[in-house]
Coordinates of C-alpha atoms in Angstrom, one line a residue:
M14 CA 136.4 -89.7 -88.9
S15 CA 136.3 -86.1 -87.7
E16 CA 135.8 -83.2 -90.1
N17 CA 139.4 -81.9 -89.3
A18 CA 140.9 -85.3 -90.0
E19 CA 139.0 -85.6 -93.3
I20 CA 140.6 -82.3 -94.4
T21 CA 144.2 -83.5 -93.7
G22 CA 143.5 -87.2 -94.7
A23 CA 144.8 -88.7 -91.4
I24 CA 144.1 -88.9 -87.7
S25 CA 146.9 -87.8 -85.5
S26 CA 148.1 -90.3 -82.8
S27 CA 148.1 -89.4 -79.1
D28 CA 151.9 -89.1 -79.2
D29 CA 151.7 -86.8 -82.2
I30 CA 149.2 -84.6 -80.3
K31 CA 151.5 -84.4 -77.3
T32 CA 154.5 -83.6 -79.4
A33 CA 152.7 -80.9 -81.4
E34 CA 151.3 -79.3 -78.2
K35 CA 154.8 -79.2 -76.8
F36 CA 156.0 -77.3 -79.9
K37 CA 153.1 -75.0 -79.6
E38 CA 153.7 -74.2 -75.9
E39 CA 157.4 -73.6 -76.7
A40 CA 156.5 -71.3 -79.6
N41 CA 154.1 -69.4 -77.3
E42 CA 157.0 -68.6 -75.0
Y43 CA 159.2 -67.3 -77.8
F44 CA 156.2 -65.2 -79.0
K45 CA 156.0 -63.6 -75.5
K46 CA 159.7 -62.8 -75.7
Q47 CA 159.0 -61.2 -79.1
D48 CA 161.2 -63.6 -80.9
Y49 CA 158.7 -64.1 -83.6
N50 CA 160.9 -65.9 -86.1
R51 CA 161.7 -68.6 -83.6
A52 CA 158.0 -68.8 -82.7
I53 CA 157.2 -69.3 -86.4
E54 CA 159.7 -72.1 -86.7
L55 CA 158.1 -73.9 -83.7
Y56 CA 154.5 -73.4 -84.8
T57 CA 155.6 -74.8 -88.1
K58 CA 156.9 -77.9 -86.3
A59 CA 153.7 -78.3 -84.5
I60 CA 151.8 -78.1 -87.8
E61 CA 154.1 -80.7 -89.4
V62 CA 153.4 -83.1 -86.6
D63 CA 149.7 -82.4 -86.3
P64 CA 148.2 -80.4 -89.2
T65 CA 144.6 -80.7 -88.0
V66 CA 144.6 -78.0 -85.3
A67 CA 143.3 -74.6 -86.2
V68 CA 145.0 -72.9 -83.3
Y69 CA 148.5 -73.7 -84.6
Y70 CA 147.7 -71.9 -87.9
G71 CA 146.0 -69.1 -86.0
N72 CA 149.1 -68.6 -83.7
R73 CA 151.5 -68.7 -86.6
S74 CA 149.3 -66.2 -88.5
F75 CA 149.7 -63.8 -85.6
A76 CA 153.5 -64.2 -85.6
Y77 CA 153.5 -63.6 -89.3
L78 CA 151.5 -60.4 -88.8
K79 CA 154.2 -59.3 -86.3
T80 CA 156.9 -59.9 -88.9
E81 CA 154.9 -58.2 -91.7
C82 CA 154.5 -61.4 -93.7
F83 CA 150.9 -60.4 -94.4
G84 CA 150.5 -62.9 -97.3
Y85 CA 151.5 -65.8 -95.1
A86 CA 149.4 -64.5 -92.3
L87 CA 146.4 -64.4 -94.6
T88 CA 147.0 -68.0 -95.8
D89 CA 147.4 -69.4 -92.3
A90 CA 144.3 -67.6 -91.0
S91 CA 142.2 -68.9 -93.9
K92 CA 143.6 -72.5 -93.2
A93 CA 142.6 -72.1 -89.5
I94 CA 139.1 -71.1 -90.5
E95 CA 138.9 -74.0 -93.0
L96 CA 139.8 -76.4 -90.2
D97 CA 137.4 -74.9 -87.7
R98 CA 134.6 -72.6 -88.9
N99 CA 134.0 -71.6 -85.2
Y100 CA 137.5 -70.6 -84.5
V101 CA 136.8 -66.9 -83.9
K102 CA 140.5 -65.8 -83.7
G103 CA 141.0 -67.1 -87.2
Y104 CA 138.6 -64.4 -88.5
Y105 CA 140.4 -61.8 -86.3
R106 CA 143.7 -62.8 -87.7
R107 CA 142.5 -62.8 -91.3
A108 CA 140.8 -59.4 -90.8
A109 CA 144.1 -58.0 -89.5
A110 CA 146.0 -59.4 -92.5
Y111 CA 143.4 -57.9 -94.9
M112 CA 143.7 -54.5 -93.1
S113 CA 147.5 -54.6 -93.3
L114 CA 147.2 -55.1 -97.1
G115 CA 144.6 -52.3 -97.4
K116 CA 141.8 -54.7 -98.3
F117 CA 139.3 -53.1 -96.0
K118 CA 136.1 -54.6 -97.5
L119 CA 137.3 -58.1 -97.0
A120 CA 138.5 -57.2 -93.5
L121 CA 135.0 -55.8 -92.7
K122 CA 133.4 -59.1 -93.7
D123 CA 135.5 -61.0 -91.2
Y124 CA 135.0 -58.5 -88.4
E125 CA 131.2 -58.8 -89.1
T126 CA 131.6 -62.6 -88.7
V127 CA 133.3 -62.0 -85.3
T128 CA 130.6 -59.6 -84.1
K129 CA 127.9 -62.1 -84.9
A130 CA 129.7 -64.9 -83.1
R131 CA 130.5 -62.7 -80.1
P132 CA 127.7 -60.0 -79.9
N133 CA 128.9 -58.9 -76.5
D134 CA 132.6 -58.6 -77.4
K135 CA 133.3 -54.8 -77.1
D136 CA 136.7 -55.2 -78.9
A137 CA 135.1 -56.9 -81.9
K138 CA 132.4 -54.3 -82.1
T139 CA 134.9 -51.5 -82.0
K140 CA 137.0 -53.1 -84.7
F141 CA 133.9 -53.6 -86.9
T142 CA 132.9 -50.0 -86.4
E143 CA 136.4 -48.6 -87.2
C144 CA 136.8 -50.8 -90.3
N145 CA 133.3 -49.8 -91.5
K146 CA 134.3 -46.1 -91.1
M147 CA 137.4 -46.8 -93.2
V148 CA 135.5 -48.5 -96.0
K149 CA 133.0 -45.6 -96.1
K150 CA 135.8 -43.0 -96.0
L151 CA 137.6 -44.6 -98.9
A152 CA 134.4 -44.9 -100.9
F153 CA 133.8 -41.2 -100.4
E154 CA 137.3 -40.2 -101.3
K155 CA 137.1 -42.4 -104.4
A156 CA 133.8 -40.7 -105.4
I157 CA 135.2 -37.2 -105.1
S158 CA 138.5 -38.0 -106.8
V159 CA 136.8 -38.8 -110.1
E160 CA 136.4 -35.0 -110.7
E161 CA 138.3 -34.7 -113.9
N162 CA 140.1 -31.4 -113.2
K163 CA 140.8 -31.9 -109.6
K164 CA 143.1 -29.2 -108.4
N165 CA 146.5 -30.1 -106.8
I166 CA 146.7 -29.3 -103.2
A167 CA 150.0 -27.6 -103.9
D168 CA 148.2 -25.0 -106.1
T169 CA 145.9 -24.1 -103.2
I170 CA 148.6 -23.2 -100.7
N171 CA 149.1 -19.4 -100.1
L172 CA 152.2 -18.9 -98.1
D173 CA 151.6 -15.1 -98.0
D174 CA 148.6 -15.8 -95.8
M175 CA 150.8 -17.5 -93.2
A176 CA 152.3 -15.1 -90.7
I177 CA 155.3 -15.9 -88.5
E178 CA 154.3 -15.1 -84.9
D179 CA 156.7 -13.0 -82.8
E180 CA 156.9 -15.8 -80.2
Y181 CA 158.2 -18.3 -82.7
T182 CA 162.0 -18.8 -82.0
G183 CA 162.7 -21.8 -84.1
P184 CA 164.6 -22.3 -87.4
K185 CA 163.9 -19.8 -90.1
L186 CA 164.5 -20.0 -93.8
E187 CA 166.8 -17.4 -95.2
N188 CA 165.3 -15.6 -98.3
D189 CA 163.0 -18.6 -98.6
K190 CA 166.0 -21.0 -98.9
V191 CA 167.2 -23.9 -96.8
T192 CA 170.7 -23.2 -95.5
L193 CA 173.2 -25.2 -93.5
E194 CA 172.4 -23.0 -90.5
F195 CA 168.7 -23.7 -90.9
M196 CA 169.4 -27.4 -91.0
T197 CA 171.6 -27.5 -87.9
D198 CA 169.0 -25.4 -86.1
L199 CA 166.3 -27.7 -87.2
L200 CA 168.1 -30.9 -85.9
S201 CA 168.5 -29.4 -82.4
W202 CA 165.0 -27.9 -82.5
Y203 CA 163.4 -31.2 -83.3
K204 CA 165.6 -33.0 -80.8
K205 CA 163.9 -30.9 -78.1
Q206 CA 160.5 -32.0 -79.5
N207 CA 159.6 -28.6 -80.9
K208 CA 157.7 -28.0 -84.1
L209 CA 158.8 -26.3 -87.3
H210 CA 156.6 -23.3 -88.2
R211 CA 153.9 -24.3 -90.7
K212 CA 154.9 -21.7 -93.2
Y213 CA 158.4 -23.1 -93.5
A214 CA 157.0 -26.6 -93.5
Y215 CA 154.7 -25.8 -96.4
K216 CA 157.5 -24.0 -98.2
I217 CA 159.8 -27.0 -98.0
L218 CA 157.0 -29.3 -99.3
L219 CA 156.2 -27.0 -102.3
D220 CA 159.9 -26.7 -103.2
I221 CA 160.6 -30.4 -102.8
K222 CA 157.6 -31.4 -105.0
A223 CA 158.9 -29.1 -107.8
W224 CA 162.3 -30.7 -107.5
F225 CA 161.1 -34.3 -107.6
M226 CA 158.7 -33.6 -110.5
A227 CA 161.8 -32.8 -112.7
Q228 CA 163.5 -36.1 -111.9
P229 CA 163.2 -39.4 -113.8
S230 CA 161.8 -42.6 -112.2
L231 CA 165.4 -44.0 -112.2
V232 CA 168.1 -41.5 -111.2
D233 CA 171.7 -42.0 -112.3
I234 CA 174.3 -41.0 -109.7
S235 CA 178.0 -40.6 -110.5
I236 CA 180.4 -41.2 -107.6
P237 CA 184.0 -40.0 -108.1
D238 CA 186.8 -42.6 -107.5
K239 CA 188.0 -41.2 -104.1
S240 CA 184.6 -40.1 -102.9
K241 CA 182.5 -41.8 -100.1
F242 CA 178.8 -42.5 -100.7
T243 CA 176.4 -43.7 -98.0
I244 CA 173.2 -45.8 -98.4
C245 CA 170.6 -45.9 -95.6
G246 CA 167.6 -48.2 -95.4
D247 CA 164.3 -47.8 -93.7
I248 CA 164.1 -45.1 -91.0
H249 CA 160.4 -45.4 -90.1
G250 CA 159.9 -42.3 -88.1
Q251 CA 162.8 -43.1 -85.7
Y252 CA 164.2 -39.6 -85.6
Y253 CA 166.6 -40.1 -82.7
D254 CA 168.2 -43.1 -84.5
L255 CA 168.4 -40.9 -87.7
L256 CA 170.4 -38.3 -85.6
N257 CA 172.6 -41.2 -84.5
V258 CA 173.4 -42.1 -88.1
F259 CA 174.5 -38.5 -88.7
K260 CA 176.6 -38.6 -85.5
L261 CA 178.3 -41.9 -86.6
N262 CA 178.8 -41.0 -90.3
G263 CA 178.7 -37.2 -90.4
L264 CA 176.1 -34.8 -91.6
P265 CA 175.2 -34.8 -95.3
S266 CA 177.2 -32.5 -97.4
E267 CA 178.6 -32.2 -100.9
T268 CA 181.6 -34.3 -99.8
N269 CA 179.4 -36.7 -97.7
P270 CA 176.5 -37.7 -100.0
Y271 CA 173.6 -39.9 -98.9
L272 CA 170.9 -42.0 -100.4
F273 CA 167.9 -42.9 -98.2
N274 CA 166.2 -45.9 -99.6
G275 CA 162.5 -45.4 -98.7
D276 CA 160.1 -45.9 -95.8
F277 CA 161.1 -42.7 -94.1
V278 CA 157.8 -42.6 -92.2
D279 CA 155.1 -44.7 -90.4
R280 CA 155.3 -46.8 -87.3
G281 CA 157.8 -44.6 -85.5
S282 CA 156.0 -41.5 -84.0
F283 CA 158.6 -38.9 -85.0
S284 CA 157.9 -39.3 -88.8
V285 CA 157.2 -35.6 -89.3
E286 CA 160.6 -34.8 -87.9
C287 CA 162.3 -37.4 -90.1
I288 CA 160.7 -36.4 -93.3
F289 CA 161.3 -32.6 -92.9
T290 CA 165.0 -33.3 -92.0
L291 CA 165.5 -35.5 -95.1
F292 CA 163.6 -33.1 -97.4
G293 CA 165.6 -30.2 -95.9
F294 CA 168.9 -31.9 -96.8
K295 CA 167.6 -32.7 -100.2
L296 CA 166.9 -29.0 -100.9
L297 CA 170.3 -28.0 -99.4
Y298 CA 172.3 -30.5 -101.4
P299 CA 170.1 -31.5 -104.3
N300 CA 172.9 -33.2 -106.2
H301 CA 174.4 -35.0 -103.2
F302 CA 171.4 -36.2 -101.3
F303 CA 169.0 -38.7 -102.7
M304 CA 165.7 -40.3 -101.7
S305 CA 163.9 -43.3 -103.1
R306 CA 160.2 -44.1 -102.6
G307 CA 159.3 -47.0 -100.3
N308 CA 156.1 -48.9 -100.0
H309 CA 155.2 -46.7 -97.0
E310 CA 155.3 -43.6 -99.1
S311 CA 151.6 -44.2 -100.0
A312 CA 148.3 -42.9 -98.8
T313 CA 146.9 -46.2 -97.7
M314 CA 150.0 -47.2 -95.7
N315 CA 150.1 -43.7 -94.1
Q316 CA 146.5 -43.8 -93.1
M317 CA 147.0 -47.2 -91.4
Y318 CA 150.5 -47.0 -89.9
G319 CA 150.5 -43.5 -88.4
F320 CA 152.0 -40.8 -90.7
D321 CA 148.7 -39.4 -91.8
G322 CA 147.5 -39.2 -88.2
E323 CA 150.8 -37.6 -87.1
V324 CA 150.7 -34.9 -89.8
K325 CA 147.1 -34.1 -88.8
A326 CA 148.0 -33.9 -85.1
K327 CA 151.0 -31.7 -85.7
Y328 CA 149.8 -29.7 -88.7
T329 CA 146.6 -30.1 -90.8
A330 CA 144.7 -32.5 -93.0
Q331 CA 145.6 -30.3 -96.0
M332 CA 149.3 -30.9 -95.3
A333 CA 148.7 -34.7 -95.1
E334 CA 147.2 -34.5 -98.6
L335 CA 150.1 -32.5 -99.9
F336 CA 152.5 -35.1 -98.6
T337 CA 150.7 -37.7 -100.7
E338 CA 151.2 -35.5 -103.8
V339 CA 154.9 -35.1 -103.0
Y340 CA 155.4 -38.9 -102.4
N341 CA 153.9 -39.6 -105.8
W342 CA 156.9 -37.9 -107.4
L343 CA 159.7 -39.6 -105.4
P344 CA 162.1 -41.5 -107.7
L345 CA 161.7 -45.3 -107.7
A346 CA 165.3 -46.3 -108.0
H347 CA 168.9 -45.1 -108.3
C348 CA 171.8 -46.4 -110.3
L349 CA 175.3 -45.8 -108.9
N350 CA 178.1 -45.5 -111.4
S351 CA 176.2 -47.7 -113.8
K352 CA 177.1 -50.7 -111.5
V353 CA 174.8 -50.8 -108.6
L354 CA 171.0 -50.6 -108.7
V355 CA 169.3 -49.4 -105.5
M356 CA 165.5 -49.8 -104.9
H357 CA 163.4 -50.2 -101.8
G358 CA 161.8 -53.6 -102.5
G359 CA 163.4 -55.8 -105.1
L360 CA 163.2 -57.4 -108.5
F361 CA 160.5 -58.5 -110.9
S362 CA 158.0 -61.2 -111.9
R363 CA 159.6 -61.4 -115.4
D364 CA 163.2 -61.7 -116.6
D365 CA 163.5 -59.1 -119.4
V366 CA 163.2 -55.9 -117.4
T367 CA 165.8 -53.3 -118.4
L368 CA 167.0 -50.1 -116.7
S369 CA 165.5 -48.0 -119.5
E370 CA 162.1 -49.6 -118.8
I371 CA 162.4 -48.6 -115.1
R372 CA 163.4 -45.1 -116.2
E373 CA 160.2 -44.7 -118.1
I374 CA 157.7 -45.8 -115.4
D375 CA 154.9 -43.4 -114.9
R376 CA 155.2 -43.0 -111.1
N377 CA 152.9 -40.1 -110.4
R378 CA 150.3 -42.2 -108.7
Q379 CA 149.6 -44.5 -105.8
P380 CA 151.5 -47.8 -106.0
P381 CA 149.5 -50.3 -108.0
E382 CA 149.0 -53.9 -106.8
E383 CA 151.1 -55.4 -109.6
G384 CA 153.7 -54.5 -112.3
L385 CA 157.1 -53.0 -112.2
M386 CA 156.4 -50.1 -109.8
C387 CA 154.7 -52.4 -107.3
E388 CA 157.6 -54.9 -107.4
L389 CA 160.2 -52.2 -107.0
L390 CA 158.5 -51.2 -103.8
W391 CA 157.4 -54.5 -102.4
S392 CA 159.4 -57.5 -103.6
D393 CA 161.8 -59.6 -101.4
P394 CA 164.7 -62.0 -102.1
Q395 CA 164.5 -65.7 -101.2
P396 CA 167.3 -68.2 -100.9
Q397 CA 165.9 -70.8 -103.3
P398 CA 166.0 -70.4 -107.1
G399 CA 163.1 -69.1 -109.1
R400 CA 160.2 -67.1 -107.9
A401 CA 157.4 -67.5 -105.4
P402 CA 154.3 -65.7 -104.2
S403 CA 155.2 -62.9 -101.8
K404 CA 155.1 -63.6 -98.1
R405 CA 153.6 -60.1 -97.9
G406 CA 150.8 -60.7 -100.3
V407 CA 152.1 -58.0 -102.6
G408 CA 155.1 -58.1 -105.0
V409 CA 157.1 -61.3 -105.6
Q410 CA 159.9 -63.3 -104.0
F411 CA 162.9 -63.8 -106.2
G412 CA 165.8 -66.2 -106.0
P413 CA 169.5 -65.9 -106.8
D414 CA 169.1 -67.0 -110.4
V415 CA 166.6 -64.1 -110.9
T416 CA 169.1 -61.7 -109.5
H417 CA 172.0 -63.0 -111.6
N418 CA 169.9 -62.8 -114.8
F419 CA 168.9 -59.3 -114.1
L420 CA 172.4 -58.1 -113.3
S421 CA 173.8 -59.8 -116.5
L422 CA 171.1 -58.3 -118.7
N423 CA 171.7 -54.8 -117.4
G424 CA 175.5 -54.9 -116.9
L425 CA 175.3 -54.4 -113.2
D426 CA 177.5 -55.7 -110.3
Y427 CA 174.9 -56.1 -107.5
I428 CA 171.6 -54.6 -106.1
V429 CA 170.9 -52.9 -102.8
R430 CA 167.5 -53.0 -101.3
S431 CA 165.9 -52.4 -97.9
H432 CA 162.3 -53.2 -96.8
E433 CA 163.1 -56.0 -94.3
V434 CA 164.3 -56.1 -90.7
K435 CA 167.7 -57.8 -90.3
N436 CA 169.3 -58.7 -87.0
E437 CA 172.5 -56.9 -87.8
G438 CA 170.8 -54.2 -89.9
Y439 CA 172.0 -55.7 -93.1
E440 CA 172.2 -59.0 -95.0
V441 CA 174.3 -60.2 -98.0
A442 CA 172.5 -62.8 -100.1
H443 CA 172.5 -64.3 -103.6
D444 CA 176.3 -64.9 -103.7
G445 CA 176.9 -61.3 -102.6
K446 CA 174.8 -59.9 -105.4
C447 CA 171.7 -58.9 -103.3
I448 CA 172.3 -56.7 -100.3
T449 CA 169.6 -55.7 -97.8
V450 CA 170.2 -52.6 -95.5
F451 CA 167.7 -51.6 -92.8
S452 CA 168.5 -48.5 -90.7
A453 CA 165.8 -48.6 -88.0
P454 CA 167.3 -50.3 -84.9
N455 CA 165.0 -52.0 -82.3
Y456 CA 162.3 -51.6 -84.9
C457 CA 159.0 -50.5 -83.3
D458 CA 160.7 -50.6 -79.9
T459 CA 160.2 -54.4 -80.0
M460 CA 162.4 -56.2 -82.5
G461 CA 165.8 -55.9 -80.8
N462 CA 167.6 -55.6 -84.2
R463 CA 170.6 -53.4 -84.9
G464 CA 170.4 -50.8 -87.7
A465 CA 173.0 -50.4 -90.4
F466 CA 174.2 -48.2 -93.3
I467 CA 176.4 -49.0 -96.2
T468 CA 179.4 -46.9 -97.3
L469 CA 181.3 -47.3 -100.5
N470 CA 183.7 -45.4 -102.8
G471 CA 183.5 -44.7 -106.4
K472 CA 186.7 -46.5 -107.3
D473 CA 185.8 -50.1 -106.3
M474 CA 182.1 -49.8 -105.2
E475 CA 182.8 -52.3 -102.5
P476 CA 180.1 -52.2 -99.8
N477 CA 181.2 -51.6 -96.2
F478 CA 178.8 -52.0 -93.3
T479 CA 178.3 -50.0 -90.1
S480 CA 176.0 -51.6 -87.6
Y481 CA 174.7 -49.8 -84.6
E482 CA 172.3 -50.1 -81.6
A483 CA 169.1 -48.1 -81.0
V484 CA 169.4 -44.9 -78.9
P485 CA 166.9 -43.6 -76.3
H486 CA 164.0 -41.5 -77.5
P487 CA 161.3 -39.5 -75.7
N488 CA 158.4 -41.4 -74.2
V489 CA 156.2 -41.5 -77.3
R490 CA 155.4 -45.1 -78.2
P491 CA 155.6 -46.3 -81.8
M492 CA 152.2 -46.4 -83.7
A493 CA 150.9 -43.7 -81.4
Y494 CA 149.2 -42.0 -84.4
A495 CA 148.3 -45.3 -86.2
N496 CA 144.8 -46.5 -87.0
S497 CA 143.5 -48.2 -83.9
L498 CA 142.9 -51.4 -85.8
L499 CA 146.6 -51.9 -86.2
K500 CA 147.8 -50.9 -82.7
F501 CA 148.6 -54.6 -82.1
M502 CA 151.4 -54.4 -84.7
C503 CA 153.9 -52.9 -82.2

């Protein structure tokens, strides 16, 4: 009996082998068409017929990576390696999954295995070198961050030292304040691919940090009976699609309030434009424009998926650090009319979590790998009851019973979350009690999904959905500023 057969406890028949291969080939075709979910279904069928083949798990792992199911990708890659220790792509896939989860030391170990197996493989050597740099960089940053009285970057910024050059013709703050004229000028200035002056950019960041620092981790919002309120999901640096939301639904104002539910940046290569637009509207309408933290408002995600590189390319490394300080103060959730809870990710690994407990979370930090703050940013719903380990490798998956129990305990009607691509830009699950909204259409220029936003009014709080297609953008590809190890993700 072969080693592979011993692992699975059975030898596959020749008919099974042919059937499984057919499923694999069909899955490969869907993968090429970027229909990753269908590819995953077919790789799964191949595995069900013949669970002894490492390649099936390796291919499904790659498809899971493409759909951001990093936990599943990691499990499949490990299974492929278990079946065939010499299957080099298995180590590649597992390293990519570890990288996506910010587990750089474990990724480095797998890349080292690949370079030993393929000493002449330039790609493997490059990935090993890049990953090694990342491990050393993080170790250095950790060493210097233990200084007890480390100064905030915000305290080191001197706006008086920043002169406005005569040739600058872009938007200008009036008496150091954001105005409607400034915002309308900024929208058109950015649309033409121009850059906001660094003095104004820094001023916006300093002011927004001060505002967010005064907010609780859970913000209560009151919506009058006859007033409209809009909830948007992930934007992910897709500035021209953000402009389209405003075209379809109107600019933010005191009579047209918005909540943007995290993941404003990364992947899309106009993240700087997105974040300053949103921060500008927050300063202009502080009580009618709201922003929740997403899992991509974190230093590790920004270093991997492009925002950190984009800020350094368009401004400075100092500004990139200042963004990290600002993101640490973003609220984690919003409660609308004491009826609807909105968070980026989802619910929790335990049943007794209350709104008051969320309100008291100490959020001024990088997202931890477990606990309430982590789960608010990372969790996902599942159709089956109960809980399961996250497909992402972080947070938890929660079923309809978990949602119903949470709503009952806290006197809520339903929850709104984002965090996941949906074909129509939204999905209603858990008997209408768990709604997903995702506002980045044709995500990463590859997924072909629509975007959506939710509108409701204070009287009945009934969600209404507007779904829309992607609009053209300048020829700058997604992930243009991302870490080279993750360029495969788009």
